PDB file of C-alpha atoms in Angstrom:
ATOM      1  CA  MET A   1     127.756 122.962 101.439  1.00  0.00           C
ATOM      2  CA  ASN A   2     130.739 121.728 102.545  1.00  0.00           C
ATOM      3  CA  SER A   3     130.286 123.558 106.226  1.00  0.00           C
ATOM      4  CA  LEU A   4     127.226 122.008 106.094  1.00  0.00           C
ATOM      5  CA  TRP A   5     129.260 118.339 106.010  1.00  0.00           C
ATOM      6  CA  PRO A   6     129.638 117.687 109.698  1.00  0.00           C
ATOM      7  CA  VAL A   7     126.935 119.004 110.738  1.00  0.00           C
ATOM      8  CA  LEU A   8     124.582 116.736 109.149  1.00  0.00           C
ATOM      9  CA  SER A   9     126.993 114.047 109.317  1.00  0.00           C
ATOM     10  CA  THR A  10     127.302 113.887 112.580  1.00  0.00           C
ATOM     11  CA  LEU A  11     123.807 113.698 113.385  1.00  0.00           C
ATOM     12  CA  ILE A  12     123.303 111.327 111.499  1.00  0.00           C
ATOM     13  CA  ALA A  13     126.290 109.402 113.352  1.00  0.00           C
ATOM     14  CA  ILE A  14     124.100 110.344 116.458  1.00  0.00           C
ATOM     15  CA  ALA A  15     120.739 108.923 115.024  1.00  0.00           C
ATOM     16  CA  LEU A  16     122.234 105.578 114.240  1.00  0.00           C
ATOM     17  CA  ILE A  17     123.678 105.552 117.255  1.00  0.00           C
ATOM     18  CA  VAL A  18     120.750 106.006 118.859  1.00  0.00           C
ATOM     19  CA  ALA A  19     118.822 103.771 116.922  1.00  0.00           C
ATOM     20  CA  GLY A  20     121.249 101.144 117.142  1.00  0.00           C
ATOM     21  CA  LEU A  21     121.184 101.527 121.120  1.00  0.00           C
ATOM     22  CA  LEU A  22     117.031 100.933 120.602  1.00  0.00           C
ATOM     23  CA  GLY A  23     118.056  98.342 118.346  1.00  0.00           C
ATOM     24  CA  THR A  24     119.861  96.031 121.150  1.00  0.00           C
ATOM     25  CA  LEU A  25     115.895  96.323 122.399  1.00  0.00           C
ATOM     26  CA  LEU A  26     114.236  95.533 119.405  1.00  0.00           C
ATOM     27  CA  PRO A  27     114.621  92.650 117.210  1.00  0.00           C
ATOM     28  CA  ILE A  28     113.610  94.270 113.818  1.00  0.00           C
ATOM     29  CA  ILE A  29     116.283  96.973 114.408  1.00  0.00           C
ATOM     30  CA  PRO A  30     120.247  95.635 113.814  1.00  0.00           C
ATOM     31  CA  GLY A  31     121.570  97.826 116.711  1.00  0.00           C
ATOM     32  CA  ALA A  32     125.114  96.732 116.842  1.00  0.00           C
ATOM     33  CA  PRO A  33     125.568  97.527 113.275  1.00  0.00           C
ATOM     34  CA  LEU A  34     123.845 100.763 113.411  1.00  0.00           C
ATOM     35  CA  VAL A  35     126.102 101.736 116.473  1.00  0.00           C
ATOM     36  CA  PHE A  36     129.563 101.303 114.165  1.00  0.00           C
ATOM     37  CA  PHE A  37     128.070 102.695 110.860  1.00  0.00           C
ATOM     38  CA  GLY A  38     127.345 105.481 113.467  1.00  0.00           C
ATOM     39  CA  LEU A  39     130.749 105.748 114.922  1.00  0.00           C
ATOM     40  CA  TRP A  40     132.415 104.984 111.178  1.00  0.00           C
ATOM     41  CA  LEU A  41     131.100 108.035 110.217  1.00  0.00           C
ATOM     42  CA  ILE A  42     132.310 110.091 112.834  1.00  0.00           C
ATOM     43  CA  ALA A  43     135.765 108.649 111.780  1.00  0.00           C
ATOM     44  CA  LEU A  44     134.981 109.188 108.332  1.00  0.00           C
ATOM     45  CA  THR A  45     134.131 113.078 109.440  1.00  0.00           C
ATOM     46  CA  ASP A  46     137.012 113.405 111.300  1.00  0.00           C
ATOM     47  CA  HIS A  47     138.749 111.793 108.555  1.00  0.00           C
ATOM     48  CA  TYR A  48     140.187 109.166 110.475  1.00  0.00           C
ATOM     49  CA  ARG A  49     141.996 112.172 112.749  1.00  0.00           C
ATOM     50  CA  HIS A  50     140.930 110.628 116.146  1.00  0.00           C
ATOM     51  CA  VAL A  51     140.029 106.703 114.879  1.00  0.00           C
ATOM     52  CA  GLY A  52     142.169 104.879 112.440  1.00  0.00           C
ATOM     53  CA  TRP A  53     140.753 101.148 110.663  1.00  0.00           C
ATOM     54  CA  PRO A  54     142.734  99.543 113.795  1.00  0.00           C
ATOM     55  CA  THR A  55     139.948 101.132 116.161  1.00  0.00           C
ATOM     56  CA  LEU A  56     137.621 100.756 113.250  1.00  0.00           C
ATOM     57  CA  THR A  57     138.264  96.563 112.637  1.00  0.00           C
ATOM     58  CA  LEU A  58     137.819  95.913 115.949  1.00  0.00           C
ATOM     59  CA  LEU A  59     134.556  97.535 116.437  1.00  0.00           C
ATOM     60  CA  GLY A  60     133.567  95.349 114.087  1.00  0.00           C
ATOM     61  CA  ALA A  61     134.411  92.387 115.535  1.00  0.00           C
ATOM     62  CA  VAL A  62     132.803  93.590 118.334  1.00  0.00           C
ATOM     63  CA  VAL A  63     129.115  93.610 116.449  1.00  0.00           C
ATOM     64  CA  ILE A  64     130.402  89.752 115.302  1.00  0.00           C
ATOM     65  CA  VAL A  65     130.054  89.286 118.317  1.00  0.00           C
ATOM     66  CA  THR A  66     127.215  90.940 119.101  1.00  0.00           C
ATOM     67  CA  VAL A  67     125.533  89.360 116.082  1.00  0.00           C
ATOM     68  CA  ILE A  68     126.369  85.966 117.173  1.00  0.00           C
ATOM     69  CA  VAL A  69     125.373  86.395 120.177  1.00  0.00           C
ATOM     70  CA  ASP A  70     122.393  87.591 119.531  1.00  0.00           C
ATOM     71  CA  PHE A  71     121.660  84.176 117.923  1.00  0.00           C
ATOM     72  CA  VAL A  72     123.328  82.109 120.522  1.00  0.00           C
ATOM     73  CA  ALA A  73     121.429  83.560 123.653  1.00  0.00           C
ATOM     74  CA  SER A  74     118.049  82.385 122.879  1.00  0.00           C
ATOM     75  CA  ALA A  75     118.020  79.330 121.740  1.00  0.00           C
ATOM     76  CA  LEU A  76     120.723  78.137 124.470  1.00  0.00           C
ATOM     77  CA  GLY A  77     117.744  79.191 126.984  1.00  0.00           C
ATOM     78  CA  ALA A  78     115.613  78.050 124.400  1.00  0.00           C
ATOM     79  CA  LYS A  79     117.843  74.422 124.294  1.00  0.00           C
ATOM     80  CA  LYS A  80     118.589  74.533 128.415  1.00  0.00           C
ATOM     81  CA  VAL A  81     114.737  73.326 129.008  1.00  0.00           C
ATOM     82  CA  GLY A  82     114.109  70.885 125.835  1.00  0.00           C
ATOM     83  CA  ALA A  83     112.260  73.078 123.694  1.00  0.00           C
ATOM     84  CA  SER A  84     111.165  72.130 120.872  1.00  0.00           C
ATOM     85  CA  PRO A  85     112.206  73.054 117.301  1.00  0.00           C
ATOM     86  CA  GLN A  86     108.796  74.496 116.718  1.00  0.00           C
ATOM     87  CA  ALA A  87     108.876  76.542 120.446  1.00  0.00           C
ATOM     88  CA  VAL A  88     112.707  78.161 119.255  1.00  0.00           C
ATOM     89  CA  THR A  89     110.361  78.903 115.836  1.00  0.00           C
ATOM     90  CA  GLY A  90     107.577  80.375 117.804  1.00  0.00           C
ATOM     91  CA  ALA A  91     110.081  82.679 120.373  1.00  0.00           C
ATOM     92  CA  LEU A  92     111.324  83.632 116.578  1.00  0.00           C
ATOM     93  CA  LEU A  93     108.592  84.613 114.873  1.00  0.00           C
ATOM     94  CA  GLY A  94     106.739  86.001 118.285  1.00  0.00           C
ATOM     95  CA  SER A  95     109.057  88.134 118.396  1.00  0.00           C
ATOM     96  CA  ILE A  96     109.188  89.965 115.092  1.00  0.00           C
ATOM     97  CA  VAL A  97     105.597  90.233 115.805  1.00  0.00           C
ATOM     98  CA  GLY A  98     105.347  91.043 118.969  1.00  0.00           C
ATOM     99  CA  ALA A  99     108.130  94.470 117.829  1.00  0.00           C
ATOM    100  CA  PHE A 100     104.883  95.819 115.975  1.00  0.00           C
ATOM    101  CA  LEU A 101     102.596  95.815 118.885  1.00  0.00           C
ATOM    102  CA  GLY A 102     104.695  98.214 121.108  1.00  0.00           C
ATOM    103  CA  ILE A 103     106.535  97.255 124.848  1.00  0.00           C
ATOM    104  CA  PRO A 104     103.799  94.820 125.875  1.00  0.00           C
ATOM    105  CA  GLY A 105     104.701  92.655 122.019  1.00  0.00           C
ATOM    106  CA  LEU A 106     107.650  92.188 122.841  1.00  0.00           C
ATOM    107  CA  LEU A 107     107.473  91.649 125.868  1.00  0.00           C
ATOM    108  CA  LEU A 108     105.217  88.760 125.367  1.00  0.00           C
ATOM    109  CA  GLY A 109     105.850  87.907 122.001  1.00  0.00           C
ATOM    110  CA  PRO A 110     109.159  85.975 122.048  1.00  0.00           C
ATOM    111  CA  PHE A 111     107.193  84.420 125.172  1.00  0.00           C
ATOM    112  CA  VAL A 112     103.949  83.378 123.866  1.00  0.00           C
ATOM    113  CA  GLY A 113     105.459  81.955 120.406  1.00  0.00           C
ATOM    114  CA  ALA A 114     107.823  80.044 122.304  1.00  0.00           C
ATOM    115  CA  VAL A 115     104.657  77.978 124.299  1.00  0.00           C
ATOM    116  CA  VAL A 116     102.343  77.993 120.842  1.00  0.00           C
ATOM    117  CA  GLY A 117     105.190  76.751 119.381  1.00  0.00           C
ATOM    118  CA  GLU A 118     105.396  74.365 122.109  1.00  0.00           C
ATOM    119  CA  LEU A 119     101.238  73.388 121.934  1.00  0.00           C
ATOM    120  CA  VAL A 120     102.186  73.397 118.601  1.00  0.00           C
ATOM    121  CA  ALA A 121     105.072  69.967 119.037  1.00  0.00           C
ATOM    122  CA  GLN A 122     102.064  68.845 121.211  1.00  0.00           C
ATOM    123  CA  ARG A 123     103.690  69.533 124.210  1.00  0.00           C
ATOM    124  CA  ARG A 124     101.832  70.071 128.094  1.00  0.00           C
ATOM    125  CA  VAL A 125     100.701  73.408 128.536  1.00  0.00           C
ATOM    126  CA  GLU A 126     102.204  73.287 132.169  1.00  0.00           C
ATOM    127  CA  ARG A 127     106.527  72.261 129.662  1.00  0.00           C
ATOM    128  CA  ALA A 128     104.772  74.850 127.172  1.00  0.00           C
ATOM    129  CA  ALA A 129     105.201  77.337 129.929  1.00  0.00           C
ATOM    130  CA  THR A 130     107.980  76.587 131.203  1.00  0.00           C
ATOM    131  CA  VAL A 131     109.797  76.686 127.834  1.00  0.00           C
ATOM    132  CA  GLY A 132     108.385  80.418 126.722  1.00  0.00           C
ATOM    133  CA  LEU A 133     110.019  81.067 129.679  1.00  0.00           C
ATOM    134  CA  ALA A 134     113.238  79.632 129.331  1.00  0.00           C
ATOM    135  CA  THR A 135     113.484  81.179 125.800  1.00  0.00           C
ATOM    136  CA  TRP A 136     112.290  84.711 127.475  1.00  0.00           C
ATOM    137  CA  LEU A 137     114.867  84.968 129.938  1.00  0.00           C
ATOM    138  CA  GLY A 138     117.602  83.546 126.869  1.00  0.00           C
ATOM    139  CA  LEU A 139     116.207  86.573 124.458  1.00  0.00           C
ATOM    140  CA  LEU A 140     116.874  88.930 127.590  1.00  0.00           C
ATOM    141  CA  ALA A 141     120.409  87.730 128.814  1.00  0.00           C
ATOM    142  CA  GLY A 142     120.931  88.591 125.113  1.00  0.00           C
ATOM    143  CA  SER A 143     119.551  91.502 124.715  1.00  0.00           C
ATOM    144  CA  ILE A 144     121.113  92.788 127.727  1.00  0.00           C
ATOM    145  CA  ALA A 145     124.537  91.515 126.110  1.00  0.00           C
ATOM    146  CA  LYS A 146     123.889  93.033 123.290  1.00  0.00           C
ATOM    147  CA  LEU A 147     123.403  96.489 125.018  1.00  0.00           C
ATOM    148  CA  ALA A 148     126.309  95.782 127.020  1.00  0.00           C
ATOM    149  CA  LEU A 149     128.884  95.000 124.152  1.00  0.00           C
ATOM    150  CA  CYS A 150     127.131  98.056 122.452  1.00  0.00           C
ATOM    151  CA  LEU A 151     128.186 100.230 124.535  1.00  0.00           C
ATOM    152  CA  THR A 152     131.962  98.886 125.408  1.00  0.00           C
ATOM    153  CA  MET A 153     131.848  99.759 121.521  1.00  0.00           C
ATOM    154  CA  LEU A 154     131.404 103.329 122.455  1.00  0.00           C
ATOM    155  CA  LEU A 155     133.776 103.221 125.124  1.00  0.00           C
ATOM    156  CA  ILE A 156     136.522 101.711 123.351  1.00  0.00           C
ATOM    157  CA  PHE A 157     135.997 104.908 120.414  1.00  0.00           C
ATOM    158  CA  ALA A 158     135.812 107.005 123.073  1.00  0.00           C
ATOM    159  CA  PHE A 159     139.079 105.659 124.692  1.00  0.00           C
ATOM    160  CA  ALA A 160     140.808 106.354 120.688  1.00  0.00           C
ATOM    161  CA  TRP A 161     139.717 109.196 119.723  1.00  0.00           C
ATOM    162  CA  TRP A 162     141.552 111.326 123.147  1.00  0.00           C
ATOM    163  CA  LEU A 163     144.423 108.509 122.702  1.00  0.00           C
TER     164      LEU A 163
END
């Protein structure tokens, strides 16, 4: 069993990293934390010979930034056009529900949720559509930023490994 541990842990780490990268696009999967735990598992398996605590601490800081970006990006998109609190809540709920409806749900859920939220706040349909689009663009920008930050984590890890 001891000889299987490096192979098994590396496979688990790769699965965590892949799931984490997918999680940057899917709102129900915590992308950056999964990437971090995958990288940490590789470092642990290697007994921290190539990647030590300073690098892992830096990666942890990137995870924190990624979580902040996740919350701020969608809110900024909505707030930039004066979205109601109901629209922001609707976009969040639309993201969660949309995640269970496949790719169309992922793409349309935040938009539909924000529009419904604006309509609940008794705003005009045109205004609701504008807020929905701005919220969706904010979520898209946040997803792209999260993916970029997770790829940066991989680069930092690779750089530390081969230094």
